[in-house]
Amino acid sequence: YPHMTIRENMAFGLRNIGVAASVIAERVAAAAASLEITPLLDRKPGQLSGGQRQRVAIGRAIVKQPKLFLFDEPLSNLDAALRGRTRVELAQLHQAVPSTMIFVTHDQVEAMTLADRILVLRDGRVEQVGTPMEIYDRPATAFVAAFVGAPAINFIDATLEPSLCPATVIRLADGAMIETGIDRAALPEETRWRSGIRPEALRVSAPDKGHTRGETIVVERLGDRTLVHARLGDGSLVIAEDVGRSGVKVGDIVGLRVDPAGVHLFDGDGRGFHV
């Protein structure tokens, strides 16, 4: 309410249901301290930035101590540094408050770090429900695999090759042969397949040591690791990981070694099959 101070806004709902003034003051002070808005309590909403108003809205929900919270993208208006701090504060709040929290977000980092369980929606349809690592390690569909993970998963067209062993052998679009850990008997008869390989499962090696190789087109140095963007022989673009102090340069031909346990397969309908 624009004519009320932040303190009055946060207390308004509690006053309406007859909570004692001392309890209201205590709850407002505690919520304001956790959200770092104590110096703002005597200001009006019009004197606050968008991010500050967002934190007030969260505080107004917290003081009511409800059985269920619904957070609809509450961090979207915050700058990057404040978003990270507030994300930690929400995680601590979730641990401290015995309430269910439904958190709507398009940010996969928020989903992975805050959730006990994630429900992935696409066009109003549930794609998958599971713990963060179930979603990450065993995506039910190609959409889920693409949504979770940064940098994004590599999709490469693949065909199934005849093999005498139970494990599935695939041929990538550039001709590379990879024996995966996926049980061949569990796969349906399907002519169209795509492999999904996350960058951490695609490691840079010497040109003659990998399952395949490609030409380096971009090198991203992130300190603890290096992301190498490479073009395969068939023109496919992939992202692979290398060590932090990688010596790879743009234009280099690099080998790319695949971790068989990190290969996912997706059929023509986008259904996922994993180790």
Short mmCIF file of C-alpha atoms in Angstrom, two decimals:
data_model
loop_
_atom_site.label_atom_id
_atom_site.label_comp_id
_atom_site.label_asym_id
_atom_site.label_seq_id
_atom_site.Cartn_x
_atom_site.Cartn_y
_atom_site.Cartn_z
CA TYR A 1 0.00 0.00 0.00
CA PRO A 2 1.72 3.21 -1.18
CA HIS A 3 0.46 5.39 1.69
CA MET A 4 1.90 3.04 4.36
CA THR A 5 5.48 2.64 5.50
CA ILE A 6 7.25 -0.66 4.86
CA ARG A 7 6.81 -1.56 8.53
CA GLU A 8 3.06 -0.91 8.27
CA ASN A 9 2.81 -2.88 5.03
CA MET A 10 4.49 -5.89 6.60
CA ALA A 11 2.35 -5.67 9.74
CA PHE A 12 -0.99 -4.98 8.01
CA GLY A 13 -2.07 -8.58 7.46
CA LEU A 14 -1.21 -9.55 11.02
CA ARG A 15 -3.12 -6.60 12.47
CA ASN A 16 -6.19 -7.60 10.47
CA ILE A 17 -6.29 -11.04 12.12
CA GLY A 18 -5.74 -9.65 15.62
CA VAL A 19 -2.15 -10.68 16.33
CA ALA A 20 -0.71 -8.96 19.41
CA ALA A 21 1.33 -5.82 18.70
CA SER A 22 4.41 -7.23 20.46
CA VAL A 23 4.32 -10.37 18.31
CA ILE A 24 3.87 -8.30 15.16
CA ALA A 25 6.87 -6.13 16.03
CA GLU A 26 9.01 -9.19 16.71
CA ARG A 27 8.07 -10.93 13.46
CA VAL A 28 8.54 -7.80 11.35
CA ALA A 29 11.96 -7.12 12.88
CA ALA A 30 13.11 -10.73 12.35
CA ALA A 31 11.93 -10.84 8.72
CA ALA A 32 13.44 -7.44 7.96
CA ALA A 33 16.79 -8.48 9.42
CA SER A 34 16.92 -11.71 7.41
CA LEU A 35 16.11 -9.84 4.17
CA GLU A 36 18.43 -6.88 4.94
CA ILE A 37 15.63 -4.30 4.79
CA THR A 38 15.71 -3.03 8.39
CA PRO A 39 16.92 0.47 7.32
CA LEU A 40 13.94 0.67 4.95
CA LEU A 41 11.16 0.01 7.45
CA ASP A 42 10.18 3.68 7.85
CA ARG A 43 10.18 4.46 4.14
CA LYS A 44 7.24 4.36 1.74
CA PRO A 45 7.14 1.88 -1.20
CA GLY A 46 7.65 4.70 -3.68
CA GLN A 47 11.07 5.38 -2.14
CA LEU A 48 12.29 1.82 -2.82
CA SER A 49 13.87 0.21 -5.85
CA GLY A 50 12.21 -2.72 -7.59
CA GLY A 51 14.50 -5.19 -5.86
CA GLN A 52 13.83 -3.66 -2.45
CA ARG A 53 10.07 -3.85 -3.02
CA GLN A 54 10.50 -7.49 -3.99
CA ARG A 55 12.18 -8.22 -0.66
CA VAL A 56 9.40 -6.39 1.19
CA ALA A 57 6.84 -8.61 -0.54
CA ILE A 58 8.76 -11.70 0.59
CA GLY A 59 8.93 -10.31 4.12
CA ARG A 60 5.20 -9.61 4.14
CA ALA A 61 4.61 -13.30 3.38
CA ILE A 62 7.16 -14.53 5.92
CA VAL A 63 5.67 -12.68 8.89
CA LYS A 64 2.33 -14.47 8.45
CA GLN A 65 4.03 -17.83 9.06
CA PRO A 66 1.67 -19.63 6.68
CA LYS A 67 1.49 -23.40 6.13
CA LEU A 68 2.10 -22.87 2.42
CA PHE A 69 4.19 -20.28 0.58
CA LEU A 70 3.75 -19.59 -3.13
CA PHE A 71 6.77 -17.75 -4.56
CA ASP A 72 6.14 -16.64 -8.13
CA GLU A 73 9.60 -15.76 -9.47
CA PRO A 74 10.46 -13.70 -6.36
CA LEU A 75 14.08 -13.09 -7.36
CA SER A 76 13.48 -11.94 -10.93
CA ASN A 77 13.84 -8.20 -10.16
CA LEU A 78 17.03 -8.50 -8.13
CA ASP A 79 20.55 -7.89 -9.41
CA ALA A 80 22.87 -10.87 -9.71
CA ALA A 81 24.70 -10.43 -6.40
CA LEU A 82 21.52 -9.83 -4.39
CA ARG A 83 19.78 -12.70 -6.18
CA GLY A 84 22.50 -15.07 -4.98
CA ARG A 85 22.28 -13.84 -1.36
CA THR A 86 18.49 -13.91 -1.31
CA ARG A 87 18.51 -17.43 -2.77
CA VAL A 88 20.62 -18.57 0.18
CA GLU A 89 18.31 -16.75 2.59
CA LEU A 90 15.27 -18.48 1.09
CA ALA A 91 17.01 -21.84 1.43
CA GLN A 92 17.72 -21.07 5.11
CA LEU A 93 14.13 -19.92 5.56
CA HIS A 94 12.91 -23.21 4.10
CA GLN A 95 15.03 -25.13 6.61
CA ALA A 96 13.87 -22.99 9.54
CA VAL A 97 10.15 -22.73 8.76
CA PRO A 98 8.07 -25.94 8.76
CA SER A 99 6.03 -24.84 5.75
CA THR A 100 5.65 -26.16 2.24
CA MET A 101 7.05 -23.80 -0.38
CA ILE A 102 6.02 -23.81 -4.02
CA PHE A 103 8.57 -21.82 -5.99
CA VAL A 104 7.86 -20.89 -9.61
CA THR A 105 10.95 -20.05 -11.66
CA HIS A 106 12.41 -20.13 -15.15
CA ASP A 107 15.92 -20.10 -13.65
CA GLN A 108 17.33 -23.61 -13.50
CA VAL A 109 19.96 -22.59 -10.92
CA GLU A 110 17.20 -21.49 -8.53
CA ALA A 111 15.33 -24.73 -9.17
CA MET A 112 18.37 -26.96 -8.63
CA THR A 113 19.63 -25.20 -5.51
CA LEU A 114 16.35 -24.52 -3.70
CA ALA A 115 14.15 -27.50 -4.46
CA ASP A 116 13.62 -30.78 -2.65
CA ARG A 117 11.58 -31.85 -5.67
CA ILE A 118 11.27 -30.24 -9.08
CA LEU A 119 8.25 -30.35 -11.36
CA VAL A 120 9.17 -29.41 -14.93
CA LEU A 121 6.28 -28.02 -16.99
CA ARG A 122 6.12 -27.52 -20.73
CA ASP A 123 3.06 -25.93 -22.35
CA GLY A 124 0.99 -26.84 -19.32
CA ARG A 125 2.06 -30.49 -19.36
CA VAL A 126 4.19 -32.19 -16.72
CA GLU A 127 7.44 -33.42 -18.28
CA GLN A 128 9.03 -34.84 -15.13
CA VAL A 129 8.87 -34.78 -11.33
CA GLY A 130 11.89 -35.70 -9.24
CA THR A 131 14.73 -34.58 -7.02
CA PRO A 132 17.20 -32.11 -8.55
CA MET A 133 19.79 -34.81 -9.25
CA GLU A 134 17.19 -37.22 -10.67
CA ILE A 135 16.17 -34.47 -13.08
CA TYR A 136 19.79 -33.80 -13.96
CA ASP A 137 21.10 -37.39 -14.21
CA ARG A 138 18.04 -39.07 -15.70
CA PRO A 139 16.01 -36.51 -17.68
CA ALA A 140 12.73 -38.04 -18.82
CA THR A 141 12.71 -36.06 -22.06
CA ALA A 142 15.02 -34.08 -24.31
CA PHE A 143 13.24 -30.91 -23.16
CA VAL A 144 14.13 -31.59 -19.52
CA ALA A 145 17.73 -32.43 -20.48
CA ALA A 146 18.05 -29.14 -22.35
CA PHE A 147 16.44 -27.08 -19.58
CA VAL A 148 18.65 -28.31 -16.73
CA GLY A 149 22.40 -27.84 -16.85
CA ALA A 150 24.74 -24.97 -17.64
CA PRO A 151 26.24 -24.96 -20.17
CA ALA A 152 23.48 -26.81 -21.99
CA ILE A 153 23.68 -30.47 -22.92
CA ASN A 154 25.11 -31.36 -26.34
CA PHE A 155 22.63 -33.04 -28.70
CA ILE A 156 24.20 -35.05 -31.53
CA ASP A 157 22.34 -37.22 -34.05
CA ALA A 158 23.18 -40.89 -33.58
CA THR A 159 22.40 -44.34 -34.95
CA LEU A 160 22.46 -47.66 -33.12
CA GLU A 161 25.12 -50.11 -34.27
CA PRO A 162 25.00 -53.93 -34.12
CA SER A 163 26.90 -55.28 -31.12
CA LEU A 164 27.49 -58.63 -29.44
CA CYS A 165 27.60 -57.05 -25.98
CA PRO A 166 24.52 -55.98 -23.97
CA ALA A 167 25.62 -52.35 -23.97
CA THR A 168 24.36 -50.03 -26.71
CA VAL A 169 26.90 -48.93 -29.30
CA ILE A 170 26.11 -45.71 -31.14
CA ARG A 171 27.57 -44.00 -34.17
CA LEU A 172 27.56 -40.20 -34.02
CA ALA A 173 26.77 -38.06 -37.04
CA ASP A 174 30.48 -37.58 -37.75
CA GLY A 175 31.12 -41.34 -37.74
CA ALA A 176 32.53 -41.69 -34.21
CA MET A 177 31.68 -45.00 -32.50
CA ILE A 178 30.89 -44.98 -28.77
CA GLU A 179 30.01 -47.90 -26.52
CA THR A 180 27.58 -46.55 -23.96
CA GLY A 181 26.44 -47.99 -20.64
CA ILE A 182 22.81 -48.14 -21.79
CA ASP A 183 21.18 -51.60 -21.94
CA ARG A 184 20.40 -52.33 -25.61
CA ALA A 185 17.45 -54.56 -24.67
CA ALA A 186 15.73 -51.64 -22.92
CA LEU A 187 15.57 -49.55 -26.10
CA PRO A 188 12.57 -49.59 -28.45
CA GLU A 189 12.97 -50.21 -32.15
CA GLU A 190 13.49 -46.70 -33.42
CA THR A 191 15.24 -45.28 -36.47
CA ARG A 192 15.67 -41.71 -35.21
CA TRP A 193 17.94 -41.18 -32.22
CA ARG A 194 19.75 -38.27 -30.67
CA SER A 195 22.52 -38.63 -28.14
CA GLY A 196 22.74 -36.20 -25.26
CA ILE A 197 26.18 -35.61 -23.75
CA ARG A 198 26.75 -32.99 -21.06
CA PRO A 199 29.96 -30.94 -21.37
CA GLU A 200 31.46 -32.53 -18.24
CA ALA A 201 31.06 -35.94 -19.92
CA LEU A 202 32.86 -34.71 -23.05
CA ARG A 203 36.50 -34.10 -22.18
CA VAL A 204 39.23 -32.51 -24.28
CA SER A 205 42.16 -34.79 -25.11
CA ALA A 206 45.00 -35.06 -27.61
CA PRO A 207 43.69 -35.23 -31.21
CA ASP A 208 44.52 -38.95 -31.50
CA LYS A 209 43.23 -39.94 -28.05
CA GLY A 210 39.52 -39.14 -28.25
CA HIS A 211 36.44 -40.89 -29.59
CA THR A 212 36.19 -38.07 -32.11
CA ARG A 213 37.76 -34.68 -32.70
CA GLY A 214 36.84 -31.19 -33.72
CA GLU A 215 38.09 -27.73 -34.51
CA THR A 216 38.09 -25.23 -31.65
CA ILE A 217 36.01 -22.15 -32.43
CA VAL A 218 35.62 -20.54 -28.97
CA VAL A 219 37.51 -20.96 -25.67
CA GLU A 220 35.86 -19.84 -22.42
CA ARG A 221 38.29 -19.67 -19.50
CA LEU A 222 36.35 -19.83 -16.22
CA GLY A 223 39.25 -20.32 -13.81
CA ASP A 224 38.52 -23.76 -12.36
CA ARG A 225 37.66 -25.17 -15.80
CA THR A 226 37.76 -24.27 -19.46
CA LEU A 227 34.87 -24.68 -21.86
CA VAL A 228 35.93 -25.52 -25.40
CA HIS A 229 33.41 -24.97 -28.19
CA ALA A 230 34.29 -27.22 -31.11
CA ARG A 231 32.92 -28.04 -34.56
CA LEU A 232 32.84 -31.75 -35.43
CA GLY A 233 33.54 -33.15 -38.87
CA ASP A 234 29.85 -33.15 -39.82
CA GLY A 235 29.43 -29.52 -38.75
CA SER A 236 27.82 -30.25 -35.37
CA LEU A 237 28.74 -27.80 -32.60
CA VAL A 238 29.55 -29.14 -29.13
CA ILE A 239 30.87 -27.83 -25.82
CA ALA A 240 33.53 -29.86 -24.00
CA GLU A 241 35.34 -29.36 -20.70
CA ASP A 242 39.08 -29.04 -20.16
CA VAL A 243 41.25 -28.18 -17.17
CA GLY A 244 41.34 -24.64 -15.81
CA ARG A 245 44.76 -23.85 -17.27
CA SER A 246 44.03 -25.37 -20.65
CA GLY A 247 46.44 -24.63 -23.45
CA VAL A 248 43.78 -24.98 -26.17
CA LYS A 249 43.51 -22.06 -28.59
CA VAL A 250 40.98 -21.08 -31.23
CA GLY A 251 41.73 -23.01 -34.43
CA ASP A 252 43.30 -26.01 -32.64
CA ILE A 253 42.16 -29.52 -33.54
CA VAL A 254 41.32 -31.30 -30.28
CA GLY A 255 40.32 -34.83 -29.38
CA LEU A 256 37.02 -35.30 -27.59
CA ARG A 257 36.66 -38.26 -25.23
CA VAL A 258 33.17 -39.32 -24.15
CA ASP A 259 32.37 -40.77 -20.74
CA PRO A 260 30.13 -43.78 -21.64
CA ALA A 261 28.21 -43.42 -18.37
CA GLY A 262 27.36 -39.85 -19.31
CA VAL A 263 25.61 -40.65 -22.60
CA HIS A 264 21.82 -40.21 -22.80
CA LEU A 265 19.71 -41.35 -25.75
CA PHE A 266 16.46 -39.72 -26.90
CA ASP A 267 14.06 -41.30 -29.36
CA GLY A 268 11.96 -39.56 -31.98
CA ASP A 269 9.37 -38.57 -29.38
CA GLY A 270 12.04 -37.09 -27.12
CA ARG A 271 11.86 -39.84 -24.46
CA GLY A 272 15.09 -40.34 -22.54
CA PHE A 273 17.04 -43.56 -21.92
CA HIS A 274 19.99 -43.68 -19.56
CA VAL A 275 22.54 -45.89 -17.84
#
